[in-house]
Short mmCIF file of C-alpha atoms and ligand atoms in Angstrom, two decimals:
data_model
loop_
_atom_site.label_atom_id
_atom_site.label_comp_id
_atom_site.label_asym_id
_atom_site.label_seq_id
_atom_site.Cartn_x
_atom_site.Cartn_y
_atom_site.Cartn_z
CA MET T 1 16.00 -5.03 -14.01
CA ARG T 2 17.59 -7.20 -11.90
CA THR T 3 14.68 -10.13 -10.98
CA MET T 4 14.04 -12.11 -7.30
CA THR T 5 11.81 -14.96 -6.51
CA LEU T 6 9.30 -14.25 -4.49
CA GLY T 7 10.05 -16.33 -1.40
CA LYS T 8 8.14 -19.76 -1.70
CA THR T 9 5.58 -19.35 -4.68
CA GLY T 10 8.86 -19.31 -6.98
CA LEU T 11 7.86 -16.75 -8.92
CA THR T 12 10.79 -14.73 -10.72
CA VAL T 13 9.62 -11.64 -10.47
CA SER T 14 10.95 -7.71 -10.95
CA GLU T 15 12.86 -6.28 -8.19
CA VAL T 16 10.17 -3.46 -7.83
CA GLY T 17 6.72 -3.59 -8.74
CA PHE T 18 4.13 -1.98 -10.32
CA GLY T 19 1.53 -0.76 -7.93
CA CYS T 20 -1.20 0.31 -9.01
CA ILE T 21 -4.26 2.03 -7.75
CA PRO T 22 -3.49 5.67 -9.37
CA ILE T 23 -4.04 4.35 -12.97
CA ILE T 24 -7.89 4.73 -12.06
CA ARG T 25 -7.39 8.52 -12.52
CA LEU T 26 -6.06 7.52 -16.14
CA SER T 27 -8.14 6.77 -18.98
CA GLN T 28 -7.47 3.93 -20.57
CA ALA T 29 -5.29 5.07 -23.55
CA GLU T 30 -2.78 6.73 -20.71
CA ALA T 31 -3.45 2.92 -18.20
CA VAL T 32 -1.90 1.30 -21.44
CA ASN T 33 0.81 3.43 -22.74
CA VAL T 34 2.62 3.90 -18.45
CA LEU T 35 1.97 0.05 -17.85
CA GLN T 36 3.51 -1.07 -21.19
CA ARG T 37 6.62 1.15 -20.57
CA ALA T 38 6.61 -0.23 -17.21
CA PHE T 39 6.92 -3.94 -19.12
CA GLU T 40 9.65 -2.13 -21.81
CA ARG T 41 11.53 -0.65 -18.46
CA GLY T 42 11.81 -4.62 -17.08
CA ILE T 43 9.18 -4.27 -14.19
CA THR T 44 7.23 -7.63 -14.61
CA PHE T 45 4.89 -7.53 -11.63
CA TYR T 46 1.84 -5.84 -11.59
CA ASP T 47 -0.38 -5.40 -7.84
CA THR T 48 -4.06 -4.62 -7.94
CA ALA T 49 -7.28 -5.35 -6.33
CA ARG T 50 -11.15 -5.76 -7.22
CA MET T 51 -11.77 -3.00 -5.54
CA TYR T 52 -9.45 -1.30 -7.36
CA LEU T 53 -12.21 0.51 -9.68
CA ASP T 54 -11.27 -0.20 -13.94
CA SER T 55 -7.69 -0.94 -12.71
CA GLU T 56 -7.75 -4.83 -14.00
CA GLU T 57 -9.27 -4.17 -17.03
CA LYS T 58 -6.70 -1.53 -17.79
CA ILE T 59 -4.39 -4.18 -16.99
CA GLY T 60 -5.69 -6.89 -19.24
CA LYS T 61 -5.42 -4.10 -22.68
CA ALA T 62 -2.11 -3.34 -22.13
CA LEU T 63 -0.75 -6.82 -20.42
CA GLY T 64 -3.21 -8.89 -22.83
CA ARG T 65 -0.63 -9.35 -25.39
CA VAL T 66 2.60 -11.00 -22.92
CA ARG T 67 0.48 -12.95 -20.62
CA GLU T 68 3.34 -15.26 -20.22
CA HIS T 69 5.61 -12.73 -19.38
CA VAL T 70 4.14 -11.26 -16.26
CA VAL T 71 3.38 -12.07 -12.79
CA LEU T 72 -0.03 -11.06 -11.79
CA ALA T 73 -1.92 -10.23 -8.65
CA THR T 74 -4.51 -9.33 -7.38
CA LYS T 75 -7.10 -9.30 -4.65
CA THR T 76 -10.40 -9.30 -2.77
CA THR T 77 -12.06 -7.94 0.74
CA GLN T 78 -14.21 -10.21 0.45
CA ARG T 79 -14.23 -12.53 3.35
CA GLU T 80 -17.23 -15.41 2.21
CA GLY T 81 -16.10 -18.30 -0.32
CA LYS T 82 -19.41 -17.65 -2.54
CA ALA T 83 -18.47 -13.91 -2.83
CA ALA T 84 -14.89 -13.69 -3.02
CA LEU T 85 -15.43 -16.63 -5.53
CA ALA T 86 -17.77 -14.30 -7.96
CA GLU T 87 -15.17 -11.57 -7.55
CA LEU T 88 -12.23 -14.20 -8.52
CA GLU T 89 -14.56 -14.79 -11.62
CA THR T 90 -14.91 -11.63 -12.46
CA SER T 91 -11.25 -10.20 -11.93
CA LEU T 92 -10.18 -13.60 -14.22
CA ARG T 93 -13.11 -11.88 -17.05
CA LEU T 94 -11.61 -8.30 -16.64
CA LEU T 95 -7.74 -9.44 -16.71
CA GLY T 96 -8.72 -11.18 -19.76
CA THR T 97 -6.70 -14.46 -18.48
CA ASP T 98 -7.65 -18.31 -17.00
CA TRP T 99 -4.59 -17.80 -14.35
CA ILE T 100 -4.02 -15.23 -11.68
CA ASP T 101 -0.84 -15.65 -10.13
CA LEU T 102 -0.77 -14.33 -7.24
CA TYR T 103 -4.67 -13.75 -5.15
CA GLN T 104 -4.54 -12.03 -1.84
CA LEU T 105 -6.36 -11.99 0.83
CA HIS T 106 -7.08 -8.07 0.85
CA GLN T 107 -7.22 -5.69 3.84
CA LEU T 108 -7.09 -8.17 6.54
CA SER T 109 -7.34 -6.68 9.65
CA LYS T 110 -10.11 -6.65 12.27
CA PRO T 111 -10.29 -9.89 14.43
CA GLU T 112 -14.12 -10.05 13.65
CA GLU T 113 -13.55 -11.55 9.68
CA LEU T 114 -10.15 -13.68 11.22
CA GLU T 115 -12.78 -16.54 11.58
CA THR T 116 -15.13 -16.06 8.66
CA ALA T 117 -12.28 -15.82 6.54
CA LEU T 118 -10.31 -18.68 7.42
CA GLY T 119 -13.30 -20.51 8.91
CA PRO T 120 -16.26 -23.17 6.82
CA GLY T 121 -16.64 -21.59 3.62
CA GLY T 122 -14.45 -18.52 3.48
CA VAL T 123 -12.84 -17.50 1.13
CA LEU T 124 -9.80 -19.52 2.51
CA GLU T 125 -11.43 -22.86 1.58
CA ALA T 126 -12.74 -21.05 -1.34
CA LEU T 127 -9.60 -19.82 -3.16
CA ARG T 128 -7.71 -23.38 -2.00
CA LYS T 129 -10.19 -25.04 -4.42
CA ALA T 130 -10.12 -22.49 -7.04
CA LYS T 131 -6.44 -22.50 -6.29
CA GLU T 132 -6.57 -26.56 -7.73
CA GLN T 133 -8.61 -25.84 -10.76
CA GLY T 134 -5.75 -23.88 -11.67
CA LYS T 135 -7.65 -20.26 -11.39
CA ILE T 136 -4.74 -19.28 -8.71
CA ARG T 137 -1.46 -20.45 -8.53
CA HIS T 138 -1.08 -19.01 -5.29
CA ILE T 139 -2.69 -17.30 -1.91
CA GLY T 140 -1.40 -14.68 -0.33
CA PHE T 141 -2.43 -11.41 2.04
CA THR T 142 -2.20 -7.93 2.37
CA SER T 143 -3.25 -6.14 6.50
CA HIS T 144 -1.96 -2.59 7.69
CA SER T 145 -2.59 -4.18 11.22
CA LEU T 146 0.87 -4.83 12.69
CA GLU T 147 -0.78 -7.73 15.31
CA MET T 148 -3.32 -9.34 12.90
CA ALA T 149 -0.63 -10.05 9.70
CA ARG T 150 2.18 -11.42 12.59
CA LYS T 151 -0.71 -13.92 13.55
CA LEU T 152 -1.72 -15.13 9.85
CA VAL T 153 1.84 -15.78 8.96
CA ALA T 154 2.12 -17.53 12.16
CA THR T 155 -0.44 -20.09 10.72
CA GLY T 156 1.14 -20.82 7.75
CA LEU T 157 -1.54 -20.92 5.54
CA PHE T 158 -0.07 -18.11 3.10
CA GLU T 159 2.55 -18.27 0.44
CA THR T 160 3.42 -14.21 0.72
CA VAL T 161 2.51 -10.94 3.18
CA GLN T 162 1.99 -7.20 1.62
CA PHE T 163 2.69 -4.38 4.97
CA PRO T 164 3.73 -1.11 4.55
CA PHE T 165 7.40 -0.85 4.66
CA ASN T 166 9.36 2.85 4.73
CA LEU T 167 12.51 4.07 6.25
CA VAL T 168 9.89 5.88 8.92
CA GLU T 169 7.69 3.33 9.15
CA THR T 170 10.39 0.38 10.33
CA GLU T 171 8.32 -2.45 12.49
CA ALA T 172 7.94 -4.65 10.44
CA GLY T 173 11.08 -5.10 9.61
CA THR T 174 11.80 -6.44 13.14
CA THR T 175 9.19 -8.86 13.84
CA LEU T 176 6.69 -9.33 10.92
CA HIS T 177 9.66 -9.97 7.71
CA PRO T 178 12.07 -12.31 10.24
CA GLU T 179 8.63 -14.34 10.84
CA ALA T 180 6.88 -14.14 6.86
CA ARG T 181 11.31 -15.04 6.38
CA THR T 182 11.25 -18.08 8.65
CA ARG T 183 8.51 -19.81 6.59
CA ASP T 184 9.94 -18.77 3.19
CA MET T 185 7.54 -16.14 2.19
CA GLY T 186 7.52 -13.97 -0.30
CA ILE T 187 7.71 -10.45 1.14
CA LEU T 188 6.06 -7.26 -0.79
CA VAL T 189 6.13 -4.15 0.73
CA MET T 190 4.05 -1.15 0.33
CA LYS T 191 3.74 2.53 1.04
CA PRO T 192 7.94 2.48 0.34
CA PHE T 193 7.06 6.47 -0.07
CA ALA T 194 4.89 6.26 3.38
CA GLY T 195 1.78 7.47 1.25
CA GLY T 196 3.44 9.75 -0.73
CA ILE T 197 5.13 11.34 2.65
CA LEU T 198 8.12 10.90 1.89
CA ASP T 199 9.81 13.11 -1.49
CA ASP T 200 13.30 11.60 -2.08
CA GLY T 201 11.97 8.31 -3.50
CA GLY T 202 15.97 7.23 -4.66
CA LEU T 203 16.84 7.88 -0.22
CA CYS T 204 13.38 5.02 0.15
CA LEU T 205 14.12 2.80 -2.48
CA ARG T 206 17.75 2.40 -1.14
CA TYR T 207 16.39 2.21 2.34
CA ILE T 208 14.23 -1.06 1.53
CA ARG T 209 17.13 -2.66 -1.40
CA GLN T 210 18.70 -3.62 2.07
CA PHE T 211 17.05 -6.19 2.39
CA PRO T 212 17.76 -8.24 -1.03
CA ASP T 213 13.73 -10.77 -0.65
CA LEU T 214 11.56 -7.62 -0.17
CA MET T 215 9.54 -7.20 -3.55
CA VAL T 216 8.55 -3.37 -3.38
CA LEU T 217 5.85 -1.54 -4.53
CA PRO T 218 5.91 2.10 -5.26
CA GLY T 219 2.36 3.12 -7.22
CA LEU T 220 3.41 4.27 -10.60
CA ASP T 221 0.64 6.67 -12.68
CA SER T 222 2.69 8.54 -15.90
CA LEU T 223 5.77 7.68 -18.31
CA GLU T 224 7.70 9.89 -15.88
CA TYR T 225 7.29 8.24 -12.82
CA VAL T 226 8.04 5.00 -14.26
CA ASP T 227 10.75 5.88 -15.97
CA GLU T 228 12.52 7.56 -12.68
CA ILE T 229 11.67 4.55 -10.60
CA ALA T 230 13.00 2.44 -12.62
CA ASP T 231 16.04 4.48 -13.31
CA LEU T 232 16.62 4.49 -9.99
CA TYR T 233 16.61 0.46 -9.46
CA GLU T 234 19.57 0.22 -12.31
CA ASP T 235 21.11 2.69 -9.90
CA GLU T 236 23.95 0.39 -7.40
CA ARG T 237 24.48 2.59 -4.77
CA GLU T 238 23.96 0.90 -1.92
CA PHE T 239 22.38 3.22 0.89
CA SER T 240 25.36 5.14 2.84
CA ALA T 241 26.15 6.61 6.42
CA ALA T 242 24.51 9.75 4.28
CA ASP T 243 21.07 7.90 3.76
CA GLU T 244 21.33 7.18 7.09
CA ALA T 245 21.41 10.80 8.53
CA ARG T 246 18.97 11.67 6.06
CA ALA T 247 16.69 9.21 6.73
CA GLU T 248 17.08 9.93 10.50
CA ALA T 249 15.95 13.78 9.81
CA PHE T 250 12.58 12.85 8.46
CA ARG T 251 12.15 10.29 10.97
CA ALA T 252 12.72 12.77 13.23
CA GLU T 253 10.82 15.37 11.38
CA LEU T 254 7.66 13.09 11.24
CA GLY T 255 8.60 11.29 15.53
CA SER T 256 6.34 9.60 16.64
CA ARG T 257 3.06 11.08 15.98
CA PHE T 258 3.15 9.36 12.55
CA CYS T 259 -0.19 8.91 11.01
CA ARG T 260 0.05 6.32 8.89
CA ARG T 261 -3.79 7.15 6.77
CA CYS T 262 -4.88 3.36 7.58
CA GLY T 263 -8.13 4.81 8.98
CA TYR T 264 -9.07 2.33 11.40
CA CYS T 265 -9.34 5.44 13.74
CA GLN T 266 -12.97 6.04 11.75
CA PRO T 267 -15.50 6.20 11.22
CA CYS T 268 -16.04 9.34 13.90
CA PRO T 269 -19.39 9.53 14.98
CA ASN T 270 -19.19 13.35 15.20
CA GLY T 271 -18.25 13.26 11.44
CA VAL T 272 -14.62 14.38 11.65
CA SER T 273 -12.04 13.77 8.67
CA ILE T 274 -9.84 11.88 10.81
CA THR T 275 -7.79 10.44 8.93
CA ASN T 276 -7.71 13.76 6.19
CA ALA T 277 -7.34 16.22 9.03
CA MET T 278 -3.90 14.36 10.70
CA MET T 279 -2.14 15.33 7.39
CA TYR T 280 -2.39 18.97 7.34
CA GLY T 281 1.03 19.41 9.18
CA VAL T 282 2.63 17.06 6.48
CA LEU T 283 0.97 18.94 3.59
CA ALA T 284 1.32 22.40 5.22
CA LYS T 285 4.65 21.55 5.05
CA ARG T 286 5.50 19.73 1.62
CA LEU T 287 2.71 22.62 -0.30
CA SER T 288 2.35 25.49 1.24
CA PRO T 289 0.34 26.71 3.67
CA ALA T 290 -1.80 27.91 1.45
CA LYS T 291 -2.45 24.87 -0.65
CA ALA T 292 -2.68 22.69 2.34
CA VAL T 293 -5.85 25.64 3.64
CA LYS T 294 -7.25 24.91 0.14
CA PHE T 295 -6.51 21.91 -0.19
CA THR T 296 -8.23 20.38 3.59
CA ARG T 297 -10.32 22.79 4.23
CA GLU T 298 -13.78 20.83 4.18
CA SER T 299 -11.09 18.29 6.44
CA MET T 300 -10.32 20.75 8.17
CA GLU T 301 -13.45 22.54 9.26
CA SER T 302 -15.13 19.50 10.25
CA VAL T 303 -12.74 19.18 12.88
CA ARG T 304 -14.69 21.79 14.97
CA GLN T 305 -17.43 18.68 15.54
CA CYS T 306 -14.76 16.91 17.52
CA ILE T 307 -15.39 16.44 20.94
CA ALA T 308 -12.68 14.99 22.64
CA CYS T 309 -15.12 11.46 23.36
CA GLY T 310 -11.80 9.55 22.82
CA GLU T 311 -13.38 6.61 20.15
CA CYS T 312 -10.57 7.08 18.42
CA LEU T 313 -8.25 5.94 20.37
CA ASP T 314 -8.74 2.66 21.21
CA ARG T 315 -9.47 2.23 17.04
CA CYS T 316 -5.69 4.07 15.93
CA PRO T 317 -2.62 0.85 16.26
CA TYR T 318 -0.59 3.22 16.56
CA GLY T 319 -1.74 5.21 19.84
CA LEU T 320 -1.63 8.14 18.75
CA PRO T 321 -3.17 10.88 21.18
CA ILE T 322 -5.64 11.87 18.33
CA PRO T 323 -7.66 14.35 20.19
CA ASP T 324 -4.81 16.43 20.84
CA MET T 325 -3.24 16.38 17.52
CA LEU T 326 -6.52 17.54 16.13
CA THR T 327 -6.00 20.26 18.58
CA GLU T 328 -2.87 21.43 17.22
CA LEU T 329 -3.95 20.56 14.04
CA LEU T 330 -6.75 22.97 13.78
CA GLU T 331 -4.77 25.86 15.55
CA MET T 332 -2.38 25.33 12.91
CA TYR T 333 -4.71 25.75 9.88
CA GLU T 334 -6.81 28.74 11.79
CA ARG T 335 -3.72 30.22 12.03
CA HIS T 336 -2.91 29.62 8.09
CA CYS T 337 -6.39 30.64 7.13
CA ASN T 338 -5.58 34.37 9.24
CA GLU T 339 -2.18 34.52 7.03
CA CYS T 340 -4.17 33.77 3.70
CA LEU T 341 -6.10 36.80 4.21
CA ALA T 342 -3.82 38.85 5.38
S1 LIG F 1 -11.85 12.49 19.62
FE1 LIG F 1 -13.17 13.29 18.58
S2 LIG F 1 -12.20 12.90 16.33
FE2 LIG F 1 -11.85 11.44 18.13
S3 LIG F 1 -14.44 10.39 18.06
FE3 LIG F 1 -14.59 11.69 19.28
S4 LIG F 1 -15.32 13.36 18.58
FE4 LIG F 1 -14.45 12.35 16.66
S1 LIG F 2 -4.72 8.17 13.48
FE1 LIG F 2 -4.18 6.50 13.63
S2 LIG F 2 -5.38 4.93 12.61
FE2 LIG F 2 -6.49 6.48 12.26
S3 LIG F 2 -5.24 7.12 9.80
FE3 LIG F 2 -3.46 7.58 11.20
S4 LIG F 2 -2.86 5.80 12.04
FE4 LIG F 2 -4.18 5.53 11.26
#
């Protein structure tokens, strides 16, 4: 496993990190095994969050004995300083450590939260004090809003940025990443497989590897998957013309109507489960119509409550025509239901 330097943090990390959301669904023993296998395979960066339920505790149990050799990152969704410090203390206790290498403001995307977070008594002020006390070594942020992420990078207040980037969500590559580079920030990539929509792991990783200063964070949840990702990262093949053709085919398939599952369109005042319903077409293609109907029935039935009020339209940062898409997806779902009955 190759290593890299994470921007101005100066941290040396493996080129691929461990996104820890999926270990939530594992038992503690399973999670410990998976985390330890990742360490054995050379993965030294582990990214969790206070809101990922018991994942910090599992990391603490799995990696406590090798603490000096791993880089631990966690996050808080709190915007007030006092509440954030309480979360920091909980994270330190559960991770079983005296310091957190990278502490991130989690999902800072809403403009109304910015003033609180960066103002007096806000989370950033509190974290700077915690940094002086040695409880935190570096401060970064994560976001799903390109506009907000660019604004935060421009403040010069953060050492790292974590944002979605993959071969179909490429916007950050031409805007956010160059801006972060000029400030020598560490750049972390979430959703390298577009949230599970892209099923060719090798292709996705080769795409991201074209940019050697990007640190990628796939979510890992089994020994086999850890080995698969580590093997892919030991494969030195470069992104080829054939890869680009395949990437283009994915882009064409998903098109400009690709829902990123960011959830900003929610909640719907009429109870439509928008984000889940928006995935119906992709699921039907990737699984099978019968399975998609079974897994998404509740969400798809909620689409009948849509009155096309348009409230969600303003909230979608990607400008997707949500009510029209929901109507089309509901028609597809009904067709599949009928086929399943036939
Ligand atoms: S357009 Fe439909 S889905 Fe969107 S907010 Fe209105 S009722 Fe909900
Ligand atoms: S419809 Fe837009 S806002 Fe809603 S989850 Fe998809 S991309 Fe995000």
